[in-house]
Amino acid sequence: MIPFLDLRALNAPYDEEFQEKFKTFLEKGWYILGEEVRLFEEEFAAYCGTKHCIGTANGLDALRLILDGYKILGKLSEGDEVLVASNTYIATILGIRQAGLVPVLIEADLQTYNFDFADLQKKVTAKTKVIMPTHLYGQLTDMEVVSAFAKANTLLVVTDSAQSHGAKTSQGKRSGSLGDASGFSFYPTKNLGALGDGGAITTNDTALAEVVRSYRNYGFKERYVSAYEGLNSRLDEIQASFLRIKLRDLDISNMRRRAIATRYINEIKNPKITLPTWNGDENHVFHLFVIRCKTRNHLCDYLKANGVGTIIHYPVPPHQQAALKDYNDVSFPVTEQIHDEVVSIPLNPVMDNAMVSQVISILNSY
């Protein structure tokens, strides 16, 4: 069996260092917002090419904190609209709604799975204040187009980078530095994954960084003195220590992901399967390798019977979720097609060449 993802195998190379870090963690007796969080924030900001990084409890909170922070700074107000992809993970939309803002869903592009820019242009109103691209599956949205559009319409750019750790533009700028602020998730399955929940905000906006650094910790300006009605959303000290270890190898593991993706794209030759579109650059870190098939359920059964694990990311689009009843009556045909056809196949740095070849052979035989 080739599992979709074996987290134990993924983290096994770090066992000894993790044990040492955990021992030090216990000996120090400092569990919240300590030296490891401070150092990780410095190192991840440097990695992304930003002035600031603020650790949070998870990726959803990271997005919400950014938007709440801009409300505190007077750049956003209750009820302002945020342009967001209709095929994103639901957390992106929840972060907007929990900040008291209104998600305006934009149809997807069938080739890139990012914004359909023609639809985006139609959705701007006087209330539109933010554009929130999601770098879905690990592939950067065309940020030159997004930035030019935002500038022309005086919009903030807040990127959902939860799946794109380490992705680069052709100019060498990394995910996390491509807008006014960015939200990351360190959920264990991510390219940079913790051993529990975790998230972060990256930004060059010093005023925003100061606000969200306080806001994530009950709004404290100093201990037990709250300037804002804040949240409790802090990156754990132990998770920060693990992330510091894994950050060293992120570029190497992303290179391995791209190498596997290159083989898949070059060697899977089955007209029943639609492969992702990619130009071969570092703008994709293949958090997921997502194919499409008209007979998806049959394909998944076939792959399972032949020892290949799969996951569907995601079976139900946000506008059809019971949790988002306000959107249940709208239609996004491309998004609905994507969610009906996509299936993620195994791609991760611990796969060896024989496993990759096996996946390719089984798919070609479908």
Short mmCIF file of N, CA, C and O in Angstrom, two decimals, residues 188-237:
data_model
loop_
_atom_site.label_atom_id
_atom_site.label_comp_id
_atom_site.label_asym_id
_atom_site.label_seq_id
_atom_site.Cartn_x
_atom_site.Cartn_y
_atom_site.Cartn_z
N PRO A 188 -0.19 19.61 10.50
CA PRO A 188 0.85 18.60 10.28
C PRO A 188 1.06 18.14 8.83
O PRO A 188 2.16 17.72 8.47
N THR A 189 0.04 18.22 7.98
CA THR A 189 0.19 17.76 6.60
C THR A 189 0.83 18.80 5.68
O THR A 189 1.13 18.48 4.52
N LYS A 190 1.02 20.03 6.16
CA LYS A 190 1.54 21.09 5.29
C LYS A 190 3.01 20.84 4.93
O LYS A 190 3.71 20.06 5.58
N ASN A 191 3.48 21.55 3.90
CA ASN A 191 4.89 21.43 3.51
C ASN A 191 5.81 21.76 4.67
O ASN A 191 6.86 21.14 4.84
N LEU A 192 5.46 22.76 5.46
CA LEU A 192 6.10 23.01 6.74
C LEU A 192 5.05 22.74 7.80
O LEU A 192 4.22 23.59 8.11
N GLY A 193 5.06 21.52 8.33
CA GLY A 193 4.02 21.09 9.24
C GLY A 193 4.53 20.89 10.65
O GLY A 193 5.62 20.34 10.86
N ALA A 194 3.73 21.32 11.61
CA ALA A 194 4.04 21.09 13.02
C ALA A 194 3.58 19.69 13.40
O ALA A 194 3.16 18.89 12.55
N LEU A 195 3.66 19.37 14.69
CA LEU A 195 3.14 18.11 15.20
C LEU A 195 1.84 18.36 15.96
O LEU A 195 1.50 17.67 16.92
N GLY A 196 1.15 19.38 15.52
CA GLY A 196 -0.12 19.80 16.08
C GLY A 196 -0.56 21.01 15.29
O GLY A 196 -0.05 21.27 14.20
N ASP A 197 -1.49 21.78 15.83
CA ASP A 197 -1.94 22.98 15.13
C ASP A 197 -0.92 24.11 15.28
O ASP A 197 -0.16 24.16 16.25
N GLY A 198 -0.96 25.03 14.34
CA GLY A 198 -0.11 26.21 14.40
C GLY A 198 -0.33 27.06 13.17
O GLY A 198 -0.80 26.58 12.14
N GLY A 199 -0.02 28.34 13.27
CA GLY A 199 -0.16 29.25 12.14
C GLY A 199 0.73 30.46 12.33
O GLY A 199 1.43 30.59 13.34
N ALA A 200 0.72 31.34 11.34
CA ALA A 200 1.54 32.56 11.43
C ALA A 200 1.03 33.61 10.46
O ALA A 200 0.40 33.29 9.44
N ILE A 201 1.33 34.84 10.79
CA ILE A 201 1.09 36.00 9.93
C ILE A 201 2.44 36.56 9.53
O ILE A 201 3.33 36.70 10.37
N THR A 202 2.62 36.87 8.25
CA THR A 202 3.82 37.58 7.80
C THR A 202 3.39 38.90 7.16
O THR A 202 2.37 38.96 6.48
N THR A 203 4.18 39.93 7.39
CA THR A 203 3.84 41.25 6.86
C THR A 203 5.03 42.18 6.94
O THR A 203 5.94 41.98 7.77
N ASN A 204 5.02 43.20 6.09
CA ASN A 204 5.99 44.30 6.19
C ASN A 204 5.36 45.53 6.84
O ASN A 204 6.01 46.55 6.98
N ASP A 205 4.09 45.39 7.22
CA ASP A 205 3.34 46.50 7.81
C ASP A 205 3.57 46.49 9.33
O ASP A 205 2.97 45.70 10.06
N THR A 206 4.44 47.39 9.79
CA THR A 206 4.81 47.40 11.21
C THR A 206 3.63 47.72 12.11
O THR A 206 3.48 47.12 13.19
N ALA A 207 2.77 48.63 11.69
CA ALA A 207 1.60 48.97 12.51
C ALA A 207 0.69 47.76 12.67
O ALA A 207 0.19 47.48 13.77
N LEU A 208 0.47 47.03 11.58
CA LEU A 208 -0.36 45.83 11.65
C LEU A 208 0.29 44.78 12.56
O LEU A 208 -0.38 44.16 13.38
N ALA A 209 1.59 44.59 12.41
CA ALA A 209 2.30 43.59 13.22
C ALA A 209 2.16 43.90 14.71
O ALA A 209 1.94 42.99 15.52
N GLU A 210 2.26 45.16 15.08
CA GLU A 210 2.14 45.53 16.49
C GLU A 210 0.74 45.23 17.03
O GLU A 210 0.58 44.74 18.15
N VAL A 211 -0.26 45.52 16.20
CA VAL A 211 -1.64 45.28 16.64
C VAL A 211 -1.90 43.79 16.79
O VAL A 211 -2.43 43.34 17.82
N VAL A 212 -1.56 42.97 15.78
CA VAL A 212 -1.91 41.55 15.84
C VAL A 212 -1.07 40.81 16.87
O VAL A 212 -1.52 39.81 17.46
N ARG A 213 0.14 41.29 17.12
CA ARG A 213 0.96 40.66 18.16
C ARG A 213 0.28 40.81 19.52
O ARG A 213 0.33 39.90 20.36
N SER A 214 -0.36 41.94 19.73
CA SER A 214 -1.13 42.15 20.95
C SER A 214 -2.47 41.43 20.90
O SER A 214 -2.88 40.77 21.85
N TYR A 215 -3.15 41.53 19.77
CA TYR A 215 -4.51 41.01 19.62
C TYR A 215 -4.58 39.50 19.80
O TYR A 215 -5.56 38.97 20.31
N ARG A 216 -3.51 38.78 19.38
CA ARG A 216 -3.50 37.30 19.51
C ARG A 216 -3.42 36.87 20.97
O ARG A 216 -3.63 35.72 21.29
N ASN A 217 -3.05 37.80 21.87
CA ASN A 217 -2.81 37.48 23.28
C ASN A 217 -3.72 38.34 24.16
O ASN A 217 -3.28 39.15 24.95
N TYR A 218 -5.04 38.16 23.95
CA TYR A 218 -6.06 38.87 24.72
C TYR A 218 -6.05 40.38 24.54
O TYR A 218 -6.69 41.11 25.29
N GLY A 219 -5.32 40.87 23.56
CA GLY A 219 -5.22 42.32 23.36
C GLY A 219 -4.28 42.99 24.33
O GLY A 219 -4.29 44.23 24.47
N PHE A 220 -3.42 42.20 25.00
CA PHE A 220 -2.51 42.77 25.99
C PHE A 220 -1.47 43.68 25.34
O PHE A 220 -0.81 43.31 24.38
N LYS A 221 -1.33 44.88 25.88
CA LYS A 221 -0.19 45.75 25.56
C LYS A 221 0.93 45.48 26.55
O LYS A 221 2.11 45.58 26.23
N GLU A 222 0.53 45.19 27.77
CA GLU A 222 1.43 44.69 28.80
C GLU A 222 0.65 43.65 29.59
O GLU A 222 -0.56 43.50 29.41
N ARG A 223 1.32 42.91 30.45
CA ARG A 223 0.68 41.78 31.09
C ARG A 223 -0.58 42.20 31.86
O ARG A 223 -0.53 43.11 32.70
N TYR A 224 -1.69 41.55 31.50
CA TYR A 224 -2.99 41.75 32.15
C TYR A 224 -3.59 43.13 31.88
O TYR A 224 -4.55 43.53 32.55
N VAL A 225 -3.06 43.85 30.91
CA VAL A 225 -3.61 45.16 30.55
C VAL A 225 -3.98 45.10 29.06
O VAL A 225 -3.11 45.13 28.20
N SER A 226 -5.28 45.01 28.76
CA SER A 226 -5.75 44.81 27.39
C SER A 226 -6.09 46.13 26.72
O SER A 226 -6.89 46.91 27.23
N ALA A 227 -5.49 46.35 25.56
CA ALA A 227 -5.82 47.53 24.76
C ALA A 227 -6.97 47.23 23.81
O ALA A 227 -7.68 48.14 23.38
N TYR A 228 -7.15 45.93 23.47
CA TYR A 228 -8.19 45.53 22.51
C TYR A 228 -8.95 44.34 23.09
O TYR A 228 -8.45 43.63 23.97
N GLU A 229 -10.13 44.11 22.56
CA GLU A 229 -10.91 42.92 22.90
C GLU A 229 -10.39 41.77 22.04
O GLU A 229 -10.96 41.41 21.01
N GLY A 230 -9.27 41.22 22.46
CA GLY A 230 -8.51 40.31 21.62
C GLY A 230 -8.92 38.85 21.71
O GLY A 230 -9.96 38.49 22.27
N LEU A 231 -8.07 38.00 21.13
CA LEU A 231 -8.28 36.56 21.11
C LEU A 231 -7.16 35.88 21.89
O LEU A 231 -6.14 36.48 22.21
N ASN A 232 -7.35 34.59 22.15
CA ASN A 232 -6.26 33.74 22.63
C ASN A 232 -5.87 32.85 21.46
O ASN A 232 -6.50 31.83 21.20
N SER A 233 -4.86 33.27 20.70
CA SER A 233 -4.45 32.53 19.50
C SER A 233 -2.94 32.62 19.38
O SER A 233 -2.40 33.45 18.65
N ARG A 234 -2.25 31.72 20.11
CA ARG A 234 -0.80 31.80 20.18
C ARG A 234 -0.18 30.50 19.68
O ARG A 234 -0.69 29.41 19.95
N LEU A 235 0.90 30.62 18.94
CA LEU A 235 1.68 29.45 18.53
C LEU A 235 2.35 28.85 19.76
O LEU A 235 2.97 29.56 20.55
N ASP A 236 2.21 27.52 19.93
CA ASP A 236 2.81 26.85 21.09
C ASP A 236 4.32 26.90 21.02
O ASP A 236 4.92 26.77 19.95
N GLU A 237 4.94 27.02 22.17
CA GLU A 237 6.39 27.04 22.27
C GLU A 237 7.01 25.74 21.72
O GLU A 237 8.00 25.77 20.98
#
